[in-house]
Tab-separated table of C-alpha atoms in Angstrom:
chain	number	residue	atom	x	y	z
A	7	MET	CA	45.346	137.498	213.718
A	8	ASP	CA	48.990	136.613	212.911
A	9	LYS	CA	50.118	135.376	209.520
A	10	GLU	CA	50.293	131.723	210.533
A	11	GLU	CA	46.707	131.729	211.772
A	12	ALA	CA	45.601	133.581	208.653
A	13	LEU	CA	47.369	130.988	206.494
A	14	LYS	CA	45.576	128.153	208.279
A	15	LYS	CA	42.300	129.556	206.964
A	16	LYS	CA	43.513	129.257	203.365
A	17	ARG	CA	43.529	126.159	201.184
A	18	ILE	CA	46.759	125.480	199.286
A	19	PHE	CA	47.189	123.439	196.103
A	20	VAL	CA	50.659	122.028	195.326
A	21	GLY	CA	51.414	120.090	192.126
A	22	PHE	CA	52.172	118.306	189.879
A	23	ASN	CA	55.810	117.476	189.260
A	24	ASN	CA	56.548	113.780	188.734
A	25	ALA	CA	60.321	113.627	189.223
A	26	GLY	CA	60.081	115.931	192.239
A	27	ALA	CA	57.238	113.978	193.866
A	28	PRO	CA	59.316	112.627	196.797
A	29	GLY	CA	60.379	116.167	197.725
A	30	ILE	CA	56.946	117.744	197.349
A	31	SER	CA	55.329	114.984	199.363
A	32	SER	CA	57.906	115.356	202.139
A	33	PHE	CA	57.379	119.040	202.896
A	34	THR	CA	53.606	119.070	202.316
A	35	ARG	CA	53.266	116.261	204.918
A	36	VAL	CA	55.023	118.484	207.444
A	37	LEU	CA	52.778	121.461	206.687
A	38	ARG	CA	49.660	119.314	206.987
A	39	SER	CA	50.863	118.089	210.380
A	40	GLN	CA	51.074	121.735	211.453
A	41	GLY	CA	47.429	122.325	210.623
A	42	LEU	CA	47.747	123.877	207.163
A	43	LYS	CA	45.201	122.851	204.530
A	44	VAL	CA	47.704	121.712	201.913
A	45	ASP	CA	46.968	119.157	199.196
A	46	PHE	CA	49.578	117.627	196.894
A	47	TRP	CA	48.178	116.727	193.468
A	48	GLY	CA	50.585	114.370	191.705
A	49	PHE	CA	50.740	112.715	188.295
A	50	THR	CA	52.671	109.753	189.558
A	51	ASP	CA	52.011	106.447	191.205
A	52	LYS	CA	55.619	105.462	190.525
A	53	TRP	CA	56.938	105.980	194.062
A	54	ARG	CA	55.611	103.633	196.726
A	55	ASP	CA	56.804	105.780	199.644
A	56	VAL	CA	55.279	109.022	198.334
A	57	THR	CA	51.934	110.229	199.677
A	58	VAL	CA	49.794	112.016	197.102
A	59	ASP	CA	46.521	113.594	198.239
A	60	VAL	CA	44.980	113.680	194.758
A	61	ARG	CA	46.450	111.201	192.285
A	62	ILE	CA	46.209	112.260	188.646
A	63	ARG	CA	46.161	109.723	185.816
A	64	ARG	CA	45.939	111.673	182.580
A	65	PRO	CA	44.496	110.122	179.398
A	66	LYS	CA	47.061	109.333	176.688
A	67	ASN	CA	45.038	111.066	173.967
A	68	ILE	CA	46.080	114.744	173.731
A	69	PHE	CA	42.508	116.005	173.199
A	70	LEU	CA	41.223	114.045	176.166
A	71	GLN	CA	44.145	115.384	178.196
A	72	LYS	CA	43.072	118.961	177.482
A	73	ALA	CA	39.434	118.267	178.321
A	74	PHE	CA	40.544	116.524	181.505
A	75	GLY	CA	42.760	119.501	182.333
A	76	VAL	CA	39.816	121.899	182.107
A	77	LEU	CA	37.818	119.745	184.503
A	78	LEU	CA	40.730	119.657	186.948
A	79	LEU	CA	41.133	123.434	186.749
A	80	VAL	CA	37.449	124.013	187.481
A	81	ARG	CA	37.586	121.590	190.390
A	82	ALA	CA	40.672	123.271	191.832
A	83	VAL	CA	39.564	126.909	191.557
A	84	LEU	CA	36.418	126.080	193.505
A	85	LYS	CA	38.501	124.708	196.379
A	86	TYR	CA	41.867	126.466	196.710
A	87	ASP	CA	43.111	129.983	197.487
A	88	VAL	CA	46.848	129.534	196.808
A	89	PHE	CA	48.254	127.619	193.824
A	90	HIS	CA	51.833	126.355	193.950
A	91	PHE	CA	53.059	124.962	190.621
A	92	TYR	CA	56.286	123.012	190.042
A	93	SER	CA	58.361	123.002	186.845
A	94	CYS	CA	55.793	124.908	184.771
A	95	TYR	CA	53.209	122.095	184.969
A	96	THR	CA	49.643	123.451	185.015
A	97	PHE	CA	46.133	122.056	184.530
A	98	PHE	CA	45.298	123.009	180.933
A	99	HIS	CA	47.749	125.562	179.512
A	100	TYR	CA	50.081	127.861	181.434
A	101	ARG	CA	48.665	131.062	179.882
A	102	VAL	CA	45.024	130.101	180.362
A	103	ASP	CA	45.568	128.746	183.867
A	104	HIS	CA	47.498	131.741	185.150
A	105	ILE	CA	45.110	134.277	183.631
A	106	VAL	CA	42.049	132.498	185.021
A	107	LEU	CA	43.600	132.248	188.471
A	108	LYS	CA	44.598	135.914	188.489
A	109	ILE	CA	41.121	137.030	187.389
A	110	LEU	CA	39.618	135.007	190.232
A	111	GLY	CA	41.964	136.613	192.757
A	112	LYS	CA	43.990	133.481	193.497
A	113	LYS	CA	47.617	133.664	194.633
A	114	ILE	CA	50.247	131.867	192.521
A	115	VAL	CA	53.631	130.464	193.532
A	116	ASN	CA	55.888	128.873	190.934
A	117	THR	CA	58.946	126.765	191.733
A	118	PHE	CA	61.505	126.284	188.980
A	119	THR	CA	63.668	123.191	189.252
A	120	GLY	CA	66.179	123.174	186.398
A	121	SER	CA	65.904	122.701	182.660
A	122	ASP	CA	62.390	124.155	182.766
A	123	VAL	CA	63.882	127.675	183.002
A	124	PHE	CA	67.655	127.439	182.591
A	125	ASP	CA	68.987	129.859	179.960
A	126	ILE	CA	69.818	127.152	177.426
A	127	GLY	CA	70.293	129.510	174.488
A	128	GLY	CA	72.591	131.782	176.479
A	129	SER	CA	74.652	128.828	177.688
A	130	VAL	CA	75.118	127.441	174.170
A	131	LYS	CA	75.967	130.878	172.795
A	132	LYS	CA	78.599	131.440	175.495
A	133	TYR	CA	80.161	127.981	175.777
A	134	GLY	CA	79.296	126.295	172.458
A	135	ALA	CA	80.134	122.600	172.555
A	136	GLY	CA	81.219	123.077	176.177
A	137	SER	CA	77.649	123.826	177.255
A	138	PRO	CA	75.885	120.941	179.025
A	139	TYR	CA	72.871	121.761	176.847
A	140	ASN	CA	74.654	121.857	173.491
A	141	ASN	CA	73.269	118.518	172.250
A	142	PHE	CA	69.832	119.267	173.701
A	143	TYR	CA	69.798	122.579	171.817
A	144	LYS	CA	70.760	120.872	168.556
A	145	LYS	CA	68.116	118.169	168.955
A	146	GLN	CA	65.257	120.490	169.938
A	147	GLY	CA	66.093	123.480	167.750
A	148	ALA	CA	66.077	127.223	168.352
A	149	SER	CA	62.292	127.582	167.968
A	150	PHE	CA	61.608	125.187	170.862
A	151	ILE	CA	64.177	126.913	173.090
A	152	ASN	CA	62.576	130.279	172.272
A	153	TRP	CA	59.191	128.832	173.250
A	154	LEU	CA	60.645	127.723	176.592
A	155	ASN	CA	61.883	131.273	177.164
A	156	ARG	CA	58.504	132.799	176.336
A	157	ARG	CA	56.787	130.366	178.697
A	158	LYS	CA	59.239	131.196	181.454
A	159	GLU	CA	58.800	134.946	181.002
A	160	PHE	CA	55.015	134.660	181.068
A	161	ILE	CA	54.968	132.535	184.206
A	162	VAL	CA	57.397	134.834	186.021
A	163	SER	CA	55.334	137.907	185.162
A	164	HIS	CA	52.040	136.266	186.177
A	165	SER	CA	53.135	134.649	189.446
A	166	ASP	CA	53.024	136.297	192.857
A	167	ARG	CA	56.107	134.474	194.106
A	168	ILE	CA	58.954	132.692	192.317
A	169	THR	CA	61.238	130.196	194.068
A	170	LEU	CA	64.251	128.362	192.671
A	171	MET	CA	65.643	124.988	193.726
A	172	GLY	CA	69.233	125.987	193.138
A	173	PRO	CA	71.444	129.061	192.643
A	174	TRP	CA	72.457	127.895	189.163
A	175	LEU	CA	69.062	129.201	187.973
A	176	VAL	CA	69.401	132.713	189.425
A	177	ARG	CA	70.717	134.317	186.238
A	178	SER	CA	68.098	132.580	184.099
A	179	VAL	CA	65.067	134.409	185.535
A	180	ALA	CA	64.099	138.070	185.586
A	181	ARG	CA	63.228	137.893	189.284
A	182	TYR	CA	62.899	135.428	192.138
A	183	ASP	CA	61.902	135.580	195.791
A	184	ALA	CA	63.865	132.711	197.327
A	185	VAL	CA	66.242	129.853	196.626
A	186	ILE	CA	64.775	126.877	198.492
A	187	PRO	CA	66.840	123.658	198.310
A	188	TYR	CA	65.571	120.222	197.295
A	189	PRO	CA	63.352	118.848	200.090
A	190	ARG	CA	63.590	115.230	201.169
A	191	ASN	CA	62.315	113.098	204.039
A	192	ILE	CA	65.777	112.257	205.313
A	193	GLY	CA	64.468	109.863	207.946
A	194	SER	CA	62.551	107.865	205.366
A	195	ILE	CA	65.601	107.612	203.127
A	196	ARG	CA	67.717	106.508	206.089
A	197	SER	CA	65.390	103.548	206.562
A	198	TYR	CA	66.913	102.115	203.368
A	199	LYS	CA	70.434	102.244	204.784
A	200	SER	CA	71.921	98.798	205.211
A	201	ALA	CA	75.274	97.162	205.770
A	202	VAL	CA	77.135	96.419	202.549
A	203	THR	CA	78.960	93.156	202.054
A	204	THR	CA	82.606	93.341	201.080
A	205	LYS	CA	83.038	93.938	197.354
A	206	LYS	CA	86.040	93.119	195.201
A	207	LYS	CA	85.545	96.117	192.930
A	208	PHE	CA	85.352	99.822	193.772
A	209	LEU	CA	81.794	100.678	192.697
A	210	ILE	CA	80.943	104.088	191.211
A	211	PHE	CA	77.215	104.760	190.903
A	212	HIS	CA	75.603	107.186	188.459
A	213	ALA	CA	71.900	107.593	187.651
A	214	PRO	CA	71.469	110.375	185.065
A	215	THR	CA	68.092	111.742	184.022
A	216	ASN	CA	69.820	113.098	180.897
A	217	GLU	CA	73.260	111.750	179.979
A	218	ASP	CA	74.270	114.770	177.889
A	219	ILE	CA	73.406	117.286	180.590
A	220	LYS	CA	74.961	115.237	183.397
A	221	GLY	CA	78.201	114.574	181.527
A	222	THR	CA	77.857	110.780	181.585
A	223	ARG	CA	80.151	110.248	178.599
A	224	TYR	CA	83.048	111.860	180.488
A	225	LEU	CA	82.470	109.599	183.474
A	226	ALA	CA	82.373	106.473	181.296
A	227	LYS	CA	85.593	107.539	179.530
A	228	THR	CA	87.284	108.183	182.876
A	229	VAL	CA	86.326	104.797	184.331
A	230	LYS	CA	87.622	103.080	181.191
A	231	SER	CA	90.917	104.928	181.579
A	232	LEU	CA	91.187	103.905	185.252
A	233	LYS	CA	90.612	100.270	184.294
A	234	ASN	CA	93.380	100.526	181.708
A	235	LYS	CA	95.660	101.774	184.484
A	236	GLY	CA	94.909	98.625	186.438
A	237	TYR	CA	92.394	99.902	188.963
A	238	ASN	CA	89.669	97.441	189.962
A	239	VAL	CA	86.705	99.766	189.404
A	240	GLU	CA	83.193	99.356	188.067
A	241	LEU	CA	80.654	101.914	186.860
A	242	LYS	CA	77.037	101.151	187.700
A	243	LEU	CA	74.862	103.214	185.357
A	244	THR	CA	71.084	103.125	185.725
A	245	LYS	CA	68.157	105.000	184.223
A	246	ASN	CA	64.384	104.928	184.659
A	247	ILE	CA	64.310	102.744	187.766
A	248	SER	CA	61.979	103.083	190.742
A	249	ARG	CA	63.083	105.142	193.700
A	250	GLU	CA	63.188	102.029	195.870
A	251	GLU	CA	65.612	100.390	193.415
A	252	LEU	CA	67.616	103.600	193.268
A	253	LEU	CA	68.073	103.713	197.042
A	254	ARG	CA	69.078	100.059	197.133
A	255	GLU	CA	71.683	100.649	194.415
A	256	LEU	CA	73.002	103.663	196.321
A	257	ASN	CA	73.610	101.431	199.327
A	258	LEU	CA	75.927	99.197	197.303
A	259	SER	CA	78.121	101.997	195.956
A	260	ASP	CA	81.471	103.270	197.231
A	261	VAL	CA	81.040	106.703	195.688
A	262	VAL	CA	78.250	108.460	193.791
A	263	VAL	CA	78.684	110.790	190.816
A	264	ASP	CA	75.912	113.344	190.292
A	265	GLN	CA	76.862	115.658	187.402
A	266	LEU	CA	80.035	117.095	185.880
A	267	LEU	CA	78.873	120.070	183.796
A	268	ILE	CA	76.051	122.145	185.302
A	269	GLY	CA	77.755	123.434	188.423
A	270	TRP	CA	75.297	122.426	191.164
A	271	TYR	CA	73.997	119.268	192.815
A	272	GLY	CA	70.501	117.788	192.568
A	273	GLY	CA	68.014	115.716	194.522
A	274	PHE	CA	69.924	112.539	193.622
A	275	ALA	CA	72.968	113.844	195.503
A	276	VAL	CA	70.789	114.708	198.512
A	277	GLU	CA	69.490	111.133	198.684
A	278	ALA	CA	73.009	109.739	198.357
A	279	MET	CA	74.261	111.928	201.208
A	280	ALA	CA	71.289	110.888	203.348
A	281	LEU	CA	72.644	107.338	203.032
A	282	GLU	CA	76.138	108.575	203.967
A	283	LYS	CA	77.468	108.014	200.466
A	284	PRO	CA	80.311	110.314	199.325
A	285	VAL	CA	79.191	112.377	196.344
A	286	ILE	CA	81.262	113.710	193.456
A	287	CYS	CA	79.759	116.675	191.628
A	288	PHE	CA	80.866	119.817	189.817
A	289	ILE	CA	80.116	122.814	192.051
A	290	LYS	CA	80.813	126.308	190.714
A	291	GLU	CA	82.294	128.709	193.247
A	292	GLU	CA	80.061	131.548	192.022
A	293	TYR	CA	76.956	129.536	192.931
A	294	LYS	CA	78.201	128.839	196.461
A	295	LYS	CA	78.092	132.574	197.164
A	296	LEU	CA	74.367	132.731	196.379
A	297	VAL	CA	73.289	130.434	199.237
A	298	PRO	CA	74.042	130.728	202.979
A	299	PHE	CA	75.426	127.177	203.182
A	300	GLY	CA	77.803	127.341	200.215
A	301	ASP	CA	80.952	126.856	202.282
A	302	GLU	CA	79.483	123.857	204.137
A	303	ILE	CA	78.730	121.613	201.153
A	304	PRO	CA	80.638	118.341	201.773
A	305	ILE	CA	80.625	117.264	198.133
A	306	ILE	CA	83.857	116.212	196.407
A	307	ASN	CA	84.210	118.806	193.664
A	308	ALA	CA	85.202	117.536	190.223
A	309	ASN	CA	84.552	118.459	186.617
A	310	LYS	CA	85.020	116.598	183.351
A	311	ASP	CA	88.663	117.667	183.142
A	312	ASP	CA	89.950	116.666	186.580
A	313	LEU	CA	87.600	113.760	187.321
A	314	GLU	CA	90.215	111.082	186.681
A	315	ASP	CA	92.670	112.643	189.128
A	316	VAL	CA	89.925	113.020	191.757
A	317	LEU	CA	88.744	109.406	191.425
A	318	GLU	CA	92.292	108.089	191.448
A	319	ASP	CA	92.986	109.930	194.689
A	320	ILE	CA	89.760	108.600	196.245
A	321	ILE	CA	90.546	105.004	195.298
A	322	LYS	CA	94.009	105.318	196.833
A	323	ASN	CA	92.609	106.896	200.019
A	324	LYS	CA	89.354	105.023	200.595
A	325	GLU	CA	89.651	105.468	204.362
A	326	LYS	CA	88.596	109.115	203.906
A	327	LEU	CA	85.227	108.218	202.402
A	328	SER	CA	83.496	107.236	205.642
A	329	ASN	CA	84.074	110.663	207.197
A	330	ILE	CA	82.923	112.432	204.018
A	331	GLY	CA	79.762	110.318	204.031
A	332	LYS	CA	78.986	111.247	207.634
A	333	LYS	CA	79.446	114.938	206.864
A	334	GLY	CA	77.078	114.558	203.928
A	335	TYR	CA	74.365	113.119	206.151
A	336	GLU	CA	74.790	115.929	208.702
A	337	PHE	CA	74.588	118.477	205.881
A	338	VAL	CA	71.354	117.207	204.308
A	339	LYS	CA	69.759	116.780	207.725
A	340	LYS	CA	70.531	120.440	208.434
A	341	TYR	CA	69.604	121.982	205.077
A	342	HIS	CA	67.411	119.573	203.069
A	343	ASP	CA	65.227	117.742	205.582
A	344	ALA	CA	61.475	118.175	205.080
A	345	PRO	CA	60.776	120.190	208.294
A	346	VAL	CA	63.534	122.669	207.379
A	347	ILE	CA	62.220	123.170	203.847
A	348	ALA	CA	58.584	123.265	205.004
A	349	GLU	CA	59.353	126.334	207.139
A	350	GLN	CA	60.817	128.116	204.129
A	351	TYR	CA	57.788	127.417	201.950
A	352	LYS	CA	55.476	128.394	204.793
A	353	LYS	CA	57.127	131.829	204.894
A	354	VAL	CA	56.498	132.175	201.162
A	355	TYR	CA	52.826	131.283	201.626
A	356	GLU	CA	52.493	133.616	204.640
A	357	SER	CA	53.819	136.503	202.552
A	358	LEU	CA	50.723	136.116	200.338
A	359	VAL	CA	48.125	136.472	203.105
């Protein structure tokens, strides 16, 4: 029996990450279509175009949440052989869950996505106020950051496989087995693409999950400076909107800004490129070397210091944007589309059987 056939006899749990739900849903649908017994358990009912096999609605009361978590854990261990957790989310408590699963002989995969494992303390110590996490560190305090580190170390040591969603996390973990990019159903996203009516202003779109970490204040300052120079530009800044609204807003933009501090792009940039929108993002050269597609990334590289020059050049040469957008679509179709990512996760699962 080959590994693929052996894997088809196993039942695989994947969950629970809310923000990453569109990506998780996309690759688990592909694996299910290939005959694998994969179920995606998700917290969210926020995304209308996301298929969740088991939808979780946790009680608001913390004690009820814990009791509910125990029930979910019991239900899951009776059904699944492989457990794939995202962003450190577990049923009851990461220590209890991992120990129980290991005792019962279950296999554990953990995917880290970003701030859940990034070396925040090390970044602040090295860069000080220049760290994208400097304000986060000050707000949360050293004790909370130390707790995050202890959680990370425990999960790494008690998981059979560790995958990362980006090379910027490589130096933050003691070990990892693969860097697997953000998955997305590129075809589904493309269905939102529509013709844009002529606009008087050059529209820059930015949708930060955390303004400090994404460098939003530098973008706002830059746009203000461009306006003072006489450029007809507008910054569209949104937070906490539905994915459907997000994709519609992307359609209206001339250029999209992801982040200016971290050094790598996120799922937001992938969705923008799927809609052929040019993306501006800070990409560190050292991270490009850690992935096989580093030299192919069609993102316009800019940081907080040279952003104004980059945007000014783009505004003056808008005819270049269409070609950049097309290259972005070709890139995400090649490296981020659900079938491509599904094959990479399937190899991880096969290595466990």
